[in-house]
PDB file of C-alpha atoms and ligand atoms in Angstrom:
ATOM      1  CA  MET A  11      -9.309  23.747  31.707  1.00  0.00           C
ATOM      2  CA  ARG A  12     -12.296  24.037  29.403  1.00  0.00           C
ATOM      3  CA  ILE A  13     -12.841  26.041  26.094  1.00  0.00           C
ATOM      4  CA  GLY A  14     -16.262  27.495  25.383  1.00  0.00           C
ATOM      5  CA  ILE A  15     -17.398  28.695  22.058  1.00  0.00           C
ATOM      6  CA  ASP A  16     -20.214  30.881  21.189  1.00  0.00           C
ATOM      7  CA  PHE A  17     -20.605  30.711  17.552  1.00  0.00           C
ATOM      8  CA  GLY A  18     -23.113  33.496  16.706  1.00  0.00           C
ATOM      9  CA  THR A  19     -25.031  34.456  13.745  1.00  0.00           C
ATOM     10  CA  THR A  20     -23.296  37.887  13.826  1.00  0.00           C
ATOM     11  CA  ASN A  21     -20.560  37.612  16.426  1.00  0.00           C
ATOM     12  CA  SER A  22     -18.675  34.756  18.053  1.00  0.00           C
ATOM     13  CA  SER A  23     -16.574  34.493  21.271  1.00  0.00           C
ATOM     14  CA  VAL A  24     -14.108  32.008  22.605  1.00  0.00           C
ATOM     15  CA  ALA A  25     -13.638  31.499  26.449  1.00  0.00           C
ATOM     16  CA  ARG A  26     -11.405  29.609  28.579  1.00  0.00           C
ATOM     17  CA  ALA A  27     -12.538  28.479  32.001  1.00  0.00           C
ATOM     18  CA  HIS A  28      -9.982  27.600  34.458  1.00  0.00           C
ATOM     19  CA  ARG A  29     -10.352  25.080  37.187  1.00  0.00           C
ATOM     20  CA  SER A  30     -10.707  27.808  39.807  1.00  0.00           C
ATOM     21  CA  GLY A  31     -13.632  28.822  38.010  1.00  0.00           C
ATOM     22  CA  GLU A  32     -11.939  32.175  36.533  1.00  0.00           C
ATOM     23  CA  VAL A  33     -12.748  32.653  33.007  1.00  0.00           C
ATOM     24  CA  ASP A  34     -11.050  34.685  30.333  1.00  0.00           C
ATOM     25  CA  LEU A  35     -12.196  35.458  26.767  1.00  0.00           C
ATOM     26  CA  ALA A  36      -9.768  35.454  23.639  1.00  0.00           C
ATOM     27  CA  ARG A  37      -9.215  38.919  22.230  1.00  0.00           C
ATOM     28  CA  PHE A  38      -8.803  39.301  18.478  1.00  0.00           C
ATOM     29  CA  PRO A  39      -7.200  41.934  16.541  1.00  0.00           C
ATOM     30  CA  SER A  40      -9.747  44.397  14.992  1.00  0.00           C
ATOM     31  CA  GLY A  41      -8.906  47.653  13.324  1.00  0.00           C
ATOM     32  CA  GLY A  42      -5.898  48.396  15.429  1.00  0.00           C
ATOM     33  CA  ASP A  43      -7.732  47.364  18.621  1.00  0.00           C
ATOM     34  CA  LEU A  44      -8.688  44.320  20.279  1.00  0.00           C
ATOM     35  CA  THR A  45     -12.130  42.785  20.201  1.00  0.00           C
ATOM     36  CA  ASP A  46     -13.865  39.671  22.191  1.00  0.00           C
ATOM     37  CA  ALA A  47     -16.699  39.673  19.642  1.00  0.00           C
ATOM     38  CA  TYR A  48     -15.340  38.144  16.364  1.00  0.00           C
ATOM     39  CA  ARG A  49     -17.567  38.854  13.310  1.00  0.00           C
ATOM     40  CA  SER A  50     -18.863  35.445  12.158  1.00  0.00           C
ATOM     41  CA  LEU A  51     -18.272  36.468   8.466  1.00  0.00           C
ATOM     42  CA  LEU A  52     -16.283  35.001   5.495  1.00  0.00           C
ATOM     43  CA  TYR A  53     -15.034  36.953   2.661  1.00  0.00           C
ATOM     44  CA  LEU A  54     -13.621  35.328  -0.623  1.00  0.00           C
ATOM     45  CA  GLU A  55     -11.662  36.608  -3.498  1.00  0.00           C
ATOM     46  CA  GLN A  56     -10.518  35.167  -6.659  1.00  0.00           C
ATOM     47  CA  ILE A  57      -6.928  36.092  -7.455  1.00  0.00           C
ATOM     48  CA  THR A  58      -4.737  35.284 -10.312  1.00  0.00           C
ATOM     49  CA  GLU A  59      -1.446  34.239  -9.339  1.00  0.00           C
ATOM     50  CA  LEU A  60       1.237  33.299 -12.066  1.00  0.00           C
ATOM     51  CA  GLY A  61      -1.509  32.692 -14.608  1.00  0.00           C
ATOM     52  CA  ARG A  62      -3.294  30.575 -12.252  1.00  0.00           C
ATOM     53  CA  LYS A  63      -6.667  31.483 -10.402  1.00  0.00           C
ATOM     54  CA  THR A  64      -6.799  30.963  -6.820  1.00  0.00           C
ATOM     55  CA  VAL A  65      -9.400  31.585  -3.975  1.00  0.00           C
ATOM     56  CA  LYS A  66      -8.280  33.531  -0.908  1.00  0.00           C
ATOM     57  CA  SER A  67     -10.469  33.805   2.051  1.00  0.00           C
ATOM     58  CA  TRP A  68     -10.537  35.791   5.435  1.00  0.00           C
ATOM     59  CA  THR A  69     -12.860  35.691   8.281  1.00  0.00           C
ATOM     60  CA  GLY A  70     -13.784  38.273  11.060  1.00  0.00           C
ATOM     61  CA  PRO A  71     -12.334  41.636  11.222  1.00  0.00           C
ATOM     62  CA  GLU A  72      -9.702  40.661   8.395  1.00  0.00           C
ATOM     63  CA  GLY A  73     -12.411  39.787   6.231  1.00  0.00           C
ATOM     64  CA  ILE A  74     -14.154  43.170   6.699  1.00  0.00           C
ATOM     65  CA  GLU A  75     -10.791  45.041   6.221  1.00  0.00           C
ATOM     66  CA  HIS A  76      -9.969  43.191   2.830  1.00  0.00           C
ATOM     67  CA  TYR A  77     -13.622  43.592   1.717  1.00  0.00           C
ATOM     68  CA  LEU A  78     -13.365  47.330   2.281  1.00  0.00           C
ATOM     69  CA  LEU A  79     -10.031  47.643   0.728  1.00  0.00           C
ATOM     70  CA  ALA A  80     -10.952  45.504  -2.296  1.00  0.00           C
ATOM     71  CA  GLU A  81     -11.439  47.533  -5.643  1.00  0.00           C
ATOM     72  CA  ASN A  82     -13.419  44.663  -7.237  1.00  0.00           C
ATOM     73  CA  LYS A  83     -15.434  43.025  -4.453  1.00  0.00           C
ATOM     74  CA  GLY A  84     -15.465  39.367  -4.033  1.00  0.00           C
ATOM     75  CA  ARG A  85     -17.827  37.223  -2.075  1.00  0.00           C
ATOM     76  CA  LEU A  86     -19.096  38.406   1.313  1.00  0.00           C
ATOM     77  CA  ILE A  87     -20.992  35.843   3.434  1.00  0.00           C
ATOM     78  CA  GLN A  88     -22.743  36.524   6.461  1.00  0.00           C
ATOM     79  CA  SER A  89     -25.207  34.905   8.974  1.00  0.00           C
ATOM     80  CA  LEU A  90     -24.337  31.550   7.908  1.00  0.00           C
ATOM     81  CA  LYS A  91     -25.785  29.917  10.958  1.00  0.00           C
ATOM     82  CA  SER A  92     -29.315  30.863   9.984  1.00  0.00           C
ATOM     83  CA  PHE A  93     -29.079  28.448   7.101  1.00  0.00           C
ATOM     84  CA  LEU A  94     -28.233  25.411   9.181  1.00  0.00           C
ATOM     85  CA  ALA A  95     -31.789  24.254   9.557  1.00  0.00           C
ATOM     86  CA  SER A  96     -32.476  24.827   5.612  1.00  0.00           C
ATOM     87  CA  ARG A  97     -32.792  21.485   3.929  1.00  0.00           C
ATOM     88  CA  SER A  98     -32.912  23.394   0.600  1.00  0.00           C
ATOM     89  CA  LEU A  99     -29.662  25.052   1.073  1.00  0.00           C
ATOM     90  CA  LYS A 100     -26.849  22.429   1.264  1.00  0.00           C
ATOM     91  CA  SER A 101     -24.363  24.330  -0.605  1.00  0.00           C
ATOM     92  CA  THR A 102     -23.462  27.428  -2.741  1.00  0.00           C
ATOM     93  CA  GLU A 103     -21.541  28.269  -5.750  1.00  0.00           C
ATOM     94  CA  VAL A 104     -18.261  30.165  -4.782  1.00  0.00           C
ATOM     95  CA  PHE A 105     -16.538  31.081  -7.923  1.00  0.00           C
ATOM     96  CA  GLY A 106     -17.619  28.213  -9.909  1.00  0.00           C
ATOM     97  CA  ARG A 107     -17.105  25.590  -7.173  1.00  0.00           C
ATOM     98  CA  ARG A 108     -19.965  24.149  -5.241  1.00  0.00           C
ATOM     99  CA  THR A 109     -19.136  24.734  -1.492  1.00  0.00           C
ATOM    100  CA  ARG A 110     -21.085  23.193   1.366  1.00  0.00           C
ATOM    101  CA  LEU A 111     -22.544  25.267   4.047  1.00  0.00           C
ATOM    102  CA  GLU A 112     -20.589  23.276   6.577  1.00  0.00           C
ATOM    103  CA  ASP A 113     -17.142  23.985   4.925  1.00  0.00           C
ATOM    104  CA  LEU A 114     -17.958  27.712   4.707  1.00  0.00           C
ATOM    105  CA  ILE A 115     -18.731  27.662   8.531  1.00  0.00           C
ATOM    106  CA  ALA A 116     -15.665  25.435   9.204  1.00  0.00           C
ATOM    107  CA  ARG A 117     -13.491  28.020   7.501  1.00  0.00           C
ATOM    108  CA  ILE A 118     -14.827  30.648  10.309  1.00  0.00           C
ATOM    109  CA  VAL A 119     -14.696  28.160  13.163  1.00  0.00           C
ATOM    110  CA  LYS A 120     -11.151  27.087  12.058  1.00  0.00           C
ATOM    111  CA  ASP A 121      -9.804  30.584  12.342  1.00  0.00           C
ATOM    112  CA  LEU A 122     -11.565  30.895  15.752  1.00  0.00           C
ATOM    113  CA  ARG A 123      -9.849  27.799  17.091  1.00  0.00           C
ATOM    114  CA  GLU A 124      -6.376  28.552  15.731  1.00  0.00           C
ATOM    115  CA  LYS A 125      -6.411  32.198  16.826  1.00  0.00           C
ATOM    116  CA  ALA A 126      -7.698  31.606  20.152  1.00  0.00           C
ATOM    117  CA  GLY A 127      -5.324  28.743  20.640  1.00  0.00           C
ATOM    118  CA  ARG A 128      -2.356  30.754  19.928  1.00  0.00           C
ATOM    119  CA  GLN A 129      -3.508  33.238  22.381  1.00  0.00           C
ATOM    120  CA  PHE A 130      -4.153  30.881  25.114  1.00  0.00           C
ATOM    121  CA  GLY A 131      -1.024  28.972  24.356  1.00  0.00           C
ATOM    122  CA  MET A 132      -2.772  25.653  23.808  1.00  0.00           C
ATOM    123  CA  GLU A 133      -4.034  23.354  20.940  1.00  0.00           C
ATOM    124  CA  ILE A 134      -7.960  23.600  21.069  1.00  0.00           C
ATOM    125  CA  ARG A 135      -9.480  20.177  19.901  1.00  0.00           C
ATOM    126  CA  SER A 136     -12.509  20.277  22.259  1.00  0.00           C
ATOM    127  CA  ALA A 137     -15.097  22.477  23.339  1.00  0.00           C
ATOM    128  CA  VAL A 138     -18.594  23.400  24.874  1.00  0.00           C
ATOM    129  CA  VAL A 139     -20.335  24.899  21.835  1.00  0.00           C
ATOM    130  CA  GLY A 140     -23.724  27.012  22.365  1.00  0.00           C
ATOM    131  CA  ARG A 141     -26.609  26.277  20.371  1.00  0.00           C
ATOM    132  CA  PRO A 142     -29.920  28.092  20.231  1.00  0.00           C
ATOM    133  CA  VAL A 143     -32.981  26.551  21.562  1.00  0.00           C
ATOM    134  CA  HIS A 144     -34.439  26.649  17.872  1.00  0.00           C
ATOM    135  CA  PHE A 145     -32.431  27.394  15.043  1.00  0.00           C
ATOM    136  CA  VAL A 146     -33.593  29.714  12.564  1.00  0.00           C
ATOM    137  CA  GLY A 147     -36.202  28.141  10.251  1.00  0.00           C
ATOM    138  CA  ALA A 148     -36.375  24.741  12.139  1.00  0.00           C
ATOM    139  CA  GLU A 149     -40.100  23.761  12.338  1.00  0.00           C
ATOM    140  CA  ASP A 150     -39.697  20.786  14.836  1.00  0.00           C
ATOM    141  CA  ALA A 151     -37.380  18.900  16.812  1.00  0.00           C
ATOM    142  CA  ALA A 152     -36.058  17.077  13.893  1.00  0.00           C
ATOM    143  CA  GLY A 153     -35.447  20.418  12.308  1.00  0.00           C
ATOM    144  CA  ASP A 154     -33.219  21.482  15.299  1.00  0.00           C
ATOM    145  CA  ASP A 155     -31.394  17.956  15.211  1.00  0.00           C
ATOM    146  CA  TYR A 156     -30.545  18.385  11.529  1.00  0.00           C
ATOM    147  CA  ALA A 157     -29.156  21.955  12.255  1.00  0.00           C
ATOM    148  CA  GLN A 158     -27.175  20.759  15.283  1.00  0.00           C
ATOM    149  CA  THR A 159     -25.465  17.912  13.316  1.00  0.00           C
ATOM    150  CA  ARG A 160     -24.511  20.212  10.522  1.00  0.00           C
ATOM    151  CA  LEU A 161     -22.964  22.627  12.979  1.00  0.00           C
ATOM    152  CA  ALA A 162     -21.313  19.590  14.698  1.00  0.00           C
ATOM    153  CA  GLU A 163     -19.950  18.703  11.194  1.00  0.00           C
ATOM    154  CA  ALA A 164     -18.445  22.004  10.735  1.00  0.00           C
ATOM    155  CA  PHE A 165     -16.619  22.068  13.868  1.00  0.00           C
ATOM    156  CA  ARG A 166     -15.198  18.508  13.134  1.00  0.00           C
ATOM    157  CA  ILE A 167     -13.956  19.870   9.723  1.00  0.00           C
ATOM    158  CA  ALA A 168     -12.520  22.861  11.513  1.00  0.00           C
ATOM    159  CA  GLY A 169     -10.375  20.374  13.540  1.00  0.00           C
ATOM    160  CA  PHE A 170     -12.376  19.698  16.782  1.00  0.00           C
ATOM    161  CA  GLU A 171     -12.214  16.071  17.960  1.00  0.00           C
ATOM    162  CA  SER A 172     -14.901  16.522  20.537  1.00  0.00           C
ATOM    163  CA  VAL A 173     -17.804  19.021  20.885  1.00  0.00           C
ATOM    164  CA  GLN A 174     -20.539  19.219  23.555  1.00  0.00           C
ATOM    165  CA  PHE A 175     -23.592  21.330  22.892  1.00  0.00           C
ATOM    166  CA  GLU A 176     -25.224  23.762  25.525  1.00  0.00           C
ATOM    167  CA  MET A 177     -28.347  25.695  24.980  1.00  0.00           C
ATOM    168  CA  GLU A 178     -27.225  29.307  24.543  1.00  0.00           C
ATOM    169  CA  PRO A 179     -29.595  30.899  27.209  1.00  0.00           C
ATOM    170  CA  VAL A 180     -28.491  28.108  29.762  1.00  0.00           C
ATOM    171  CA  ALA A 181     -24.953  29.171  29.055  1.00  0.00           C
ATOM    172  CA  ALA A 182     -25.873  32.848  29.385  1.00  0.00           C
ATOM    173  CA  ALA A 183     -27.298  31.968  32.975  1.00  0.00           C
ATOM    174  CA  HIS A 184     -23.909  30.466  34.292  1.00  0.00           C
ATOM    175  CA  TYR A 185     -22.443  33.868  34.974  1.00  0.00           C
ATOM    176  CA  TYR A 186     -25.408  35.220  36.691  1.00  0.00           C
ATOM    177  CA  GLU A 187     -25.614  32.041  38.882  1.00  0.00           C
ATOM    178  CA  SER A 188     -22.014  32.300  40.067  1.00  0.00           C
ATOM    179  CA  THR A 189     -22.824  35.688  41.558  1.00  0.00           C
ATOM    180  CA  LEU A 190     -25.933  34.442  43.670  1.00  0.00           C
ATOM    181  CA  ASP A 191     -25.803  33.440  47.377  1.00  0.00           C
ATOM    182  CA  HIS A 192     -29.504  32.241  47.260  1.00  0.00           C
ATOM    183  CA  ASP A 193     -31.652  30.244  44.996  1.00  0.00           C
ATOM    184  CA  GLU A 194     -33.847  31.845  42.395  1.00  0.00           C
ATOM    185  CA  LEU A 195     -36.087  31.085  39.519  1.00  0.00           C
ATOM    186  CA  ILE A 196     -34.888  33.310  36.416  1.00  0.00           C
ATOM    187  CA  LEU A 197     -36.109  34.133  32.953  1.00  0.00           C
ATOM    188  CA  ILE A 198     -33.184  34.553  30.730  1.00  0.00           C
ATOM    189  CA  GLY A 199     -33.483  36.331  27.281  1.00  0.00           C
ATOM    190  CA  ASP A 200     -30.690  35.871  24.822  1.00  0.00           C
ATOM    191  CA  PHE A 201     -31.091  38.434  21.974  1.00  0.00           C
ATOM    192  CA  GLY A 202     -29.001  37.686  19.181  1.00  0.00           C
ATOM    193  CA  GLY A 203     -28.436  38.411  15.569  1.00  0.00           C
ATOM    194  CA  GLY A 204     -30.396  35.400  14.179  1.00  0.00           C
ATOM    195  CA  THR A 205     -32.539  33.868  17.200  1.00  0.00           C
ATOM    196  CA  SER A 206     -34.091  35.428  20.342  1.00  0.00           C
ATOM    197  CA  ASP A 207     -33.983  32.749  23.112  1.00  0.00           C
ATOM    198  CA  PHE A 208     -35.753  32.417  26.420  1.00  0.00           C
ATOM    199  CA  SER A 209     -35.471  29.913  29.286  1.00  0.00           C
ATOM    200  CA  LEU A 210     -36.727  29.640  32.758  1.00  0.00           C
ATOM    201  CA  VAL A 211     -34.248  28.072  34.805  1.00  0.00           C
ATOM    202  CA  GLN A 212     -33.841  27.218  38.676  1.00  0.00           C
ATOM    203  CA  VAL A 213     -30.430  28.563  39.714  1.00  0.00           C
ATOM    204  CA  GLY A 214     -28.430  29.283  42.717  1.00  0.00           C
ATOM    205  CA  PRO A 215     -26.103  27.713  45.563  1.00  0.00           C
ATOM    206  CA  THR A 216     -28.189  24.674  46.114  1.00  0.00           C
ATOM    207  CA  ILE A 217     -28.135  23.513  42.399  1.00  0.00           C
ATOM    208  CA  ARG A 218     -24.590  24.377  42.099  1.00  0.00           C
ATOM    209  CA  ARG A 219     -23.718  21.985  45.044  1.00  0.00           C
ATOM    210  CA  ARG A 220     -25.815  19.157  43.850  1.00  0.00           C
ATOM    211  CA  GLY A 221     -25.169  19.743  40.226  1.00  0.00           C
ATOM    212  CA  ARG A 222     -27.749  20.736  37.552  1.00  0.00           C
ATOM    213  CA  THR A 223     -30.416  18.316  36.332  1.00  0.00           C
ATOM    214  CA  PRO A 224     -32.711  18.544  33.354  1.00  0.00           C
ATOM    215  CA  GLU A 225     -35.638  19.452  35.698  1.00  0.00           C
ATOM    216  CA  ASP A 226     -33.869  22.563  36.816  1.00  0.00           C
ATOM    217  CA  LEU A 227     -34.654  23.700  33.225  1.00  0.00           C
ATOM    218  CA  LEU A 228     -38.379  24.408  33.641  1.00  0.00           C
ATOM    219  CA  GLY A 229     -38.977  25.646  30.118  1.00  0.00           C
ATOM    220  CA  ASN A 230     -37.126  27.053  27.022  1.00  0.00           C
ATOM    221  CA  ALA A 231     -38.447  28.601  23.733  1.00  0.00           C
ATOM    222  CA  GLY A 232     -36.937  30.608  21.055  1.00  0.00           C
ATOM    223  CA  VAL A 233     -37.933  32.336  17.829  1.00  0.00           C
ATOM    224  CA  GLY A 234     -35.886  33.010  14.682  1.00  0.00           C
ATOM    225  CA  ILE A 235     -36.361  36.743  14.733  1.00  0.00           C
ATOM    226  CA  ALA A 236     -33.532  39.013  16.008  1.00  0.00           C
ATOM    227  CA  GLY A 237     -30.953  41.459  15.205  1.00  0.00           C
ATOM    228  CA  ASP A 238     -30.630  40.395  11.509  1.00  0.00           C
ATOM    229  CA  ALA A 239     -34.305  41.013  11.049  1.00  0.00           C
ATOM    230  CA  PHE A 240     -34.182  44.434  12.753  1.00  0.00           C
ATOM    231  CA  ASP A 241     -31.020  45.719  10.811  1.00  0.00           C
ATOM    232  CA  ALA A 242     -32.632  44.560   7.534  1.00  0.00           C
ATOM    233  CA  LYS A 243     -35.806  46.668   8.236  1.00  0.00           C
ATOM    234  CA  ILE A 244     -33.402  49.707   9.010  1.00  0.00           C
ATOM    235  CA  VAL A 245     -31.514  49.141   5.915  1.00  0.00           C
ATOM    236  CA  ARG A 246     -34.586  48.879   3.626  1.00  0.00           C
ATOM    237  CA  LYS A 247     -36.577  51.643   5.269  1.00  0.00           C
ATOM    238  CA  LEU A 248     -33.795  54.085   5.781  1.00  0.00           C
ATOM    239  CA  VAL A 249     -30.642  53.596   4.378  1.00  0.00           C
ATOM    240  CA  SER A 250     -31.354  52.072   0.909  1.00  0.00           C
ATOM    241  CA  PRO A 251     -33.836  55.028   0.259  1.00  0.00           C
ATOM    242  CA  ALA A 252     -31.291  57.524   1.082  1.00  0.00           C
ATOM    243  CA  LEU A 253     -28.773  55.708  -1.338  1.00  0.00           C
ATOM    244  CA  GLY A 254     -31.508  55.914  -4.223  1.00  0.00           C
ATOM    245  CA  ALA A 255     -33.381  52.786  -3.831  1.00  0.00           C
ATOM    246  CA  GLY A 256     -36.994  53.086  -5.346  1.00  0.00           C
ATOM    247  CA  THR A 257     -35.865  56.158  -7.433  1.00  0.00           C
ATOM    248  CA  GLN A 258     -34.901  56.279 -11.139  1.00  0.00           C
ATOM    249  CA  LEU A 259     -32.117  56.919 -13.265  1.00  0.00           C
ATOM    250  CA  ARG A 260     -31.750  58.135 -17.002  1.00  0.00           C
ATOM    251  CA  SER A 261     -29.389  55.857 -19.251  1.00  0.00           C
ATOM    252  CA  MET A 262     -29.232  56.607 -22.821  1.00  0.00           C
ATOM    253  CA  ASP A 263     -32.369  58.538 -22.936  1.00  0.00           C
ATOM    254  CA  LYS A 264     -34.299  55.710 -21.201  1.00  0.00           C
ATOM    255  CA  ILE A 265     -35.688  56.239 -17.562  1.00  0.00           C
ATOM    256  CA  LEU A 266     -34.791  52.942 -15.552  1.00  0.00           C
ATOM    257  CA  PRO A 267     -35.167  52.088 -11.806  1.00  0.00           C
ATOM    258  CA  VAL A 268     -31.811  52.287 -10.020  1.00  0.00           C
ATOM    259  CA  PRO A 269     -30.480  48.852  -9.870  1.00  0.00           C
ATOM    260  CA  ILE A 270     -30.557  46.849  -6.558  1.00  0.00           C
ATOM    261  CA  TRP A 271     -26.834  45.885  -6.745  1.00  0.00           C
ATOM    262  CA  TYR A 272     -25.945  49.658  -6.674  1.00  0.00           C
ATOM    263  CA  THR A 273     -27.608  50.270  -3.168  1.00  0.00           C
ATOM    264  CA  ARG A 274     -26.651  46.859  -1.949  1.00  0.00           C
ATOM    265  CA  ASN A 275     -22.921  47.393  -2.429  1.00  0.00           C
ATOM    266  CA  TRP A 276     -23.241  50.714  -0.946  1.00  0.00           C
ATOM    267  CA  ASN A 277     -25.078  49.445   2.138  1.00  0.00           C
ATOM    268  CA  ALA A 278     -22.485  46.890   2.898  1.00  0.00           C
ATOM    269  CA  GLY A 279     -19.621  49.374   2.663  1.00  0.00           C
ATOM    270  CA  ILE A 280     -21.528  51.856   4.813  1.00  0.00           C
ATOM    271  CA  ILE A 281     -22.464  49.320   7.727  1.00  0.00           C
ATOM    272  CA  PHE A 282     -19.011  48.050   7.992  1.00  0.00           C
ATOM    273  CA  ARG A 283     -17.581  51.703   8.186  1.00  0.00           C
ATOM    274  CA  CYS A 284     -20.037  52.750  10.829  1.00  0.00           C
TER     275      CYS A 284
HETATM  276  N1  LIG B 327     -23.968  48.614  18.926  1.00  0.00           N
HETATM  277  C1  LIG B 327     -24.992  48.024  18.963  1.00  0.00           C
HETATM  278  N2  LIG B 327     -26.200  48.661  19.251  1.00  0.00           N
HETATM  279  C2  LIG B 327     -27.444  48.077  19.106  1.00  0.00           C
HETATM  280  N3  LIG B 327     -27.606  46.801  18.625  1.00  0.00           N
HETATM  281  C3  LIG B 327     -26.256  46.080  18.194  1.00  0.00           C
HETATM  282  C4  LIG B 327     -25.194  46.729  18.286  1.00  0.00           C
HETATM  283  N4  LIG B 327     -24.275  45.759  17.837  1.00  0.00           N
HETATM  284  C5  LIG B 327     -24.841  44.705  17.440  1.00  0.00           C
HETATM  285  N5  LIG B 327     -26.416  44.947  17.635  1.00  0.00           N
HETATM  286  C6  LIG B 327     -27.232  43.963  17.319  1.00  0.00           C
HETATM  287  O1  LIG B 327     -27.125  42.848  17.984  1.00  0.00           O
HETATM  288  C7  LIG B 327     -27.168  41.726  17.055  1.00  0.00           C
HETATM  289  C8  LIG B 327     -25.975  40.830  17.226  1.00  0.00           C
HETATM  290  O2  LIG B 327     -26.247  40.281  18.575  1.00  0.00           O
HETATM  291  P1  LIG B 327     -25.205  39.180  18.952  1.00  0.00           P
HETATM  292  O3  LIG B 327     -23.906  39.489  18.581  1.00  0.00           O
HETATM  293  O4  LIG B 327     -25.697  38.828  20.447  1.00  0.00           O
HETATM  294  O5  LIG B 327     -25.744  37.913  18.004  1.00  0.00           O
HETATM  295  P2  LIG B 327     -25.215  36.600  17.897  1.00  0.00           P
HETATM  296  O6  LIG B 327     -24.861  35.661  19.109  1.00  0.00           O
HETATM  297  O7  LIG B 327     -24.204  36.523  16.630  1.00  0.00           O
HETATM  298  O8  LIG B 327     -26.457  35.750  17.301  1.00  0.00           O
HETATM  299  P3  LIG B 327     -27.180  34.454  17.638  1.00  0.00           P
HETATM  300  O9  LIG B 327     -27.301  34.364  19.029  1.00  0.00           O
HETATM  301  O10 LIG B 327     -28.844  34.644  17.109  1.00  0.00           O
HETATM  302  O11 LIG B 327     -26.595  33.368  16.948  1.00  0.00           O
HETATM  303  C9  LIG B 327     -26.974  42.412  15.560  1.00  0.00           C
HETATM  304  O12 LIG B 327     -27.740  41.766  14.714  1.00  0.00           O
HETATM  305  C10 LIG B 327     -27.731  43.823  15.768  1.00  0.00           C
HETATM  306  O13 LIG B 327     -28.927  44.009  15.453  1.00  0.00           O
HETATM  307 MG1  LIG B 328     -25.782  34.612  20.536  1.00  0.00          MG
END
């Protein structure tokens, strides 16, 4: 039995492949329902308990629920995968404490590992993990290697003993290939939140029988432009102006621009409620 994990910029999924070839997805509670797409986000709050300050954190749908319910909003962190290739972003300040990007990602991956493990009735310690052809912001192969090493470190912190990486668009080809009764040369497009990846792959029964070789992957390419860029444009051009961005307000006889934090807080609330 093998575990496959797609740690996405926006959504993550965990699958279990049986020896028979049958595959099932982990399903996570979300707003009274179940979802196989776990939001790759982290929400942190500083809480004072018995006079001591502690930081509590939630991931995925629970993170969204706590964020929406909180009167004093804590720190909501999304699209962490997009920063893996950034050599200038090593860590961020979370309630006065420097926290590494790998530790933040590990917090989400740990929940995925434990929640999927409970559901599958097994301790998950190894997995095949997807990676984009090119990570967002990676300028060359060294940049992609750097990002993959950081992702592997996050999985190690989250309790994984062994992780094998597979290109996300190649992983996407597996299901299609299993339905084929003849060989084909296919172009796969994987349009995500952070990256859009494309691969030209030879697939079919012949390849399945003899086992895939690197030559079957004729070429692949990817760009760091995807859903996040599209969403940001919708928010900037349509949602923010409707909430007052770019307009003015009167404060103690002064005319001031509407502050950015005002529309930003509204945006996040509205997007999650939609
Ligand atoms: N219901 C929807 N209708 C249209 N677009 C959607 C919808 N839900 C999500 N999206 C878009 O899909 C994107 C997320 O896609 P997906 O879940 O495949 O990304 P991901 O796998 O997390 O990212 P990546 O593969 O880049 O790491 C979002 O950024 C959004 O733009
Ligand atoms: Mg994806």
